Each structure stands twice: as structure tokens, then as C-alpha cells.
Amino acid sequence: NDAGSFAISNPKNFTVDELSNLFILDDETIKVFDQYGNGKFYFKPDFAADKINVDNGNLIYINTSQVNIFNINERKPIHKFENFPNLEDEKIVDVIIKGKSLFLLTQNRIIKYLISK
């Protein structure tokens, strides 16, 4: 395989942004490709992510207890959320951020949190 650092070996999840950039969660690394499949950059989050999504120019990556927001243009994390009140023993399944609201989907319910940016 001649893809080097951008070779895909264990993909878990992927998403596409409004500019047709492709984001692949590959094992413990997030790899970013342009619309033609050329590798742009990659990074390893500070926790093992289970899922990724793009919203409003930010990459959101999550696991069952944490949410991180990564600014795509600046290529750096900008918010990390963990230790959510009222989450109890539930696990995070998915996340959507709309305006100043963070919606967590668990196995049993949706929980809304207000966030400040």
C-alpha cells in the first residue's frame, strides 16, 4: 500500500463536511481527505473516539462518556465535555450541537445541556 500515513487500516466511522472533505475515524486516528481522496492532515484525539460528525465547521468526536469539539480550520481542539450531570450510568450514543445547546443521545433518552462558547 503506497498511501503511507493516510492508509486506512481499521475504519470505525466517517463523515463528510460541506466542502466535501472526508473525515475517517481509523482505529484511534482521525484522517482527513479532500474531495479527491488526497490526505490533508490527521491527528490522534486525546481519548479513544467511537464516532465522529461534522457540524458548523467543527469536527465532533465522542465516546461513551466524552465529547470533544475540534476546529477544522485551526486544526485544534476547542472544547472538551465530560462528567455530564444527570448522565448517571448511561452511555453516550450520539451528539448534536445546535447553537448553544448540546443534545446527548443515550440508550434511553435525549438530554439537553446549555453550553457557552
GROMACS .gro file of C-alpha atoms in nm:
model
  117
    1ASN     CA    1   0.000   0.000   0.000
    2ASP     CA    2   0.152   0.333  -0.103
    3ALA     CA    3  -0.085   0.560   0.092
    4GLY     CA    4   0.167   0.596   0.376
    5SER     CA    5   0.034   0.779   0.683
    6PHE     CA    6  -0.310   0.811   0.523
    7ALA     CA    7  -0.359   0.438   0.462
    8ILE     CA    8  -0.684   0.311   0.615
    9SER     CA    9  -0.644   0.000   0.831
   10ASN     CA   10  -0.934  -0.021   1.078
   11PRO     CA   11  -1.212   0.229   0.991
   12LYS     CA   12  -1.483   0.274   1.256
   13ASN     CA   13  -1.685   0.571   1.131
   14PHE     CA   14  -1.678   0.852   0.874
   15THR     CA   15  -1.845   1.181   0.789
   16VAL     CA   16  -1.828   1.448   0.518
   17ASP     CA   17  -1.836   1.826   0.565
   18GLU     CA   18  -1.998   2.096   0.349
   19LEU     CA   19  -1.675   2.130   0.145
   20SER     CA   20  -1.677   1.756   0.062
   21ASN     CA   21  -1.382   1.682   0.290
   22LEU     CA   22  -1.392   1.323   0.415
   23PHE     CA   23  -1.317   1.252   0.782
   24ILE     CA   24  -1.241   0.891   0.873
   25LEU     CA   25  -1.208   0.756   1.226
   26ASP     CA   26  -0.944   0.489   1.159
   27ASP     CA   27  -0.862   0.289   1.470
   28GLU     CA   28  -0.755   0.569   1.711
   29THR     CA   29  -0.665   0.828   1.445
   30ILE     CA   30  -0.884   1.076   1.259
   31LYS     CA   31  -0.772   1.115   0.897
   32VAL     CA   32  -0.892   1.399   0.675
   33PHE     CA   33  -0.905   1.379   0.295
   34ASP     CA   34  -1.010   1.630   0.031
   35GLN     CA   35  -1.288   1.558  -0.218
   36TYR     CA   36  -1.038   1.379  -0.446
   37GLY     CA   37  -0.907   1.145  -0.178
   38ASN     CA   38  -0.581   1.330  -0.111
   39GLY     CA   39  -0.472   1.320   0.252
   40LYS     CA   40  -0.484   1.667   0.413
   41PHE     CA   41  -0.397   1.601   0.777
   42TYR     CA   42  -0.450   1.352   1.056
   43PHE     CA   43  -0.440   1.355   1.433
   44LYS     CA   44  -0.487   1.125   1.730
   45PRO     CA   45  -0.751   1.250   1.977
   46ASP     CA   46  -0.661   1.252   2.347
   47PHE     CA   47  -0.920   0.977   2.409
   48ALA     CA   48  -1.039   0.676   2.211
   49ALA     CA   49  -1.326   0.808   1.999
   50ASP     CA   50  -1.615   0.585   1.889
   51LYS     CA   51  -1.790   0.820   1.648
   52ILE     CA   52  -1.729   1.142   1.454
   53ASN     CA   53  -1.954   1.404   1.299
   54VAL     CA   54  -1.917   1.750   1.143
   55ASP     CA   55  -2.128   2.049   1.243
   56ASN     CA   56  -2.081   2.415   1.154
   57GLY     CA   57  -1.712   2.390   1.064
   58ASN     CA   58  -1.626   2.179   1.365
   59LEU     CA   59  -1.546   1.812   1.395
   60ILE     CA   60  -1.720   1.645   1.688
   61TYR     CA   61  -1.576   1.321   1.819
   62ILE     CA   62  -1.724   1.120   2.101
   63ASN     CA   63  -1.701   0.807   2.307
   64THR     CA   64  -1.950   0.672   2.560
   65SER     CA   65  -1.865   0.939   2.821
   66GLN     CA   66  -1.687   1.231   2.649
   67VAL     CA   67  -1.742   1.484   2.371
   68ASN     CA   68  -1.468   1.684   2.202
   69ILE     CA   69  -1.510   1.967   1.951
   70PHE     CA   70  -1.222   2.025   1.708
   71ASN     CA   71  -1.195   2.340   1.495
   72ILE     CA   72  -1.124   2.214   1.143
   73ASN     CA   73  -0.973   2.539   1.008
   74GLU     CA   74  -0.743   2.594   1.306
   75ARG     CA   75  -0.676   2.219   1.341
   76LYS     CA   76  -0.705   2.220   1.717
   77PRO     CA   77  -0.947   2.108   1.990
   78ILE     CA   78  -1.162   2.392   2.121
   79HIS     CA   79  -1.396   2.228   2.375
   80LYS     CA   80  -1.396   1.910   2.578
   81PHE     CA   81  -1.702   1.796   2.768
   82GLU     CA   82  -1.702   1.518   3.026
   83ASN     CA   83  -1.855   1.439   3.366
   84PHE     CA   84  -2.203   1.534   3.246
   85PRO     CA   85  -2.457   1.598   3.524
   86ASN     CA   86  -2.767   1.379   3.507
   87LEU     CA   87  -2.594   1.124   3.282
   88GLU     CA   88  -2.567   0.873   3.567
   89ASP     CA   89  -2.456   0.533   3.431
   90GLU     CA   90  -2.590   0.595   3.081
   91LYS     CA   91  -2.357   0.588   2.784
   92ILE     CA   92  -2.343   0.849   2.508
   93VAL     CA   93  -2.456   0.711   2.172
   94ASP     CA   94  -2.456   1.030   1.962
   95VAL     CA   95  -2.433   1.409   1.993
   96ILE     CA   96  -2.576   1.708   1.808
   97ILE     CA   97  -2.483   2.069   1.879
   98LYS     CA   98  -2.727   2.340   1.771
   99GLY     CA   99  -2.649   2.695   1.871
  100LYS     CA  100  -2.579   2.691   2.243
  101SER     CA  101  -2.745   2.354   2.301
  102LEU     CA  102  -2.571   2.019   2.323
  103PHE     CA  103  -2.802   1.722   2.278
  104LEU     CA  104  -2.681   1.385   2.405
  105LEU     CA  105  -2.848   1.068   2.285
  106THR     CA  106  -2.811   0.781   2.531
  107GLN     CA  107  -2.952   0.430   2.513
  108ASN     CA  108  -3.267   0.552   2.691
  109ARG     CA  109  -3.320   0.923   2.631
  110ILE     CA  110  -3.205   1.256   2.492
  111ILE     CA  111  -3.053   1.504   2.738
  112LYS     CA  112  -3.015   1.873   2.653
  113TYR     CA  113  -2.735   2.084   2.801
  114LEU     CA  114  -2.678   2.457   2.753
  115ILE     CA  115  -2.320   2.541   2.660
  116SER     CA  116  -2.127   2.865   2.642
  117LYS     CA  117  -1.874   2.913   2.365
   0.00000   0.00000   0.00000
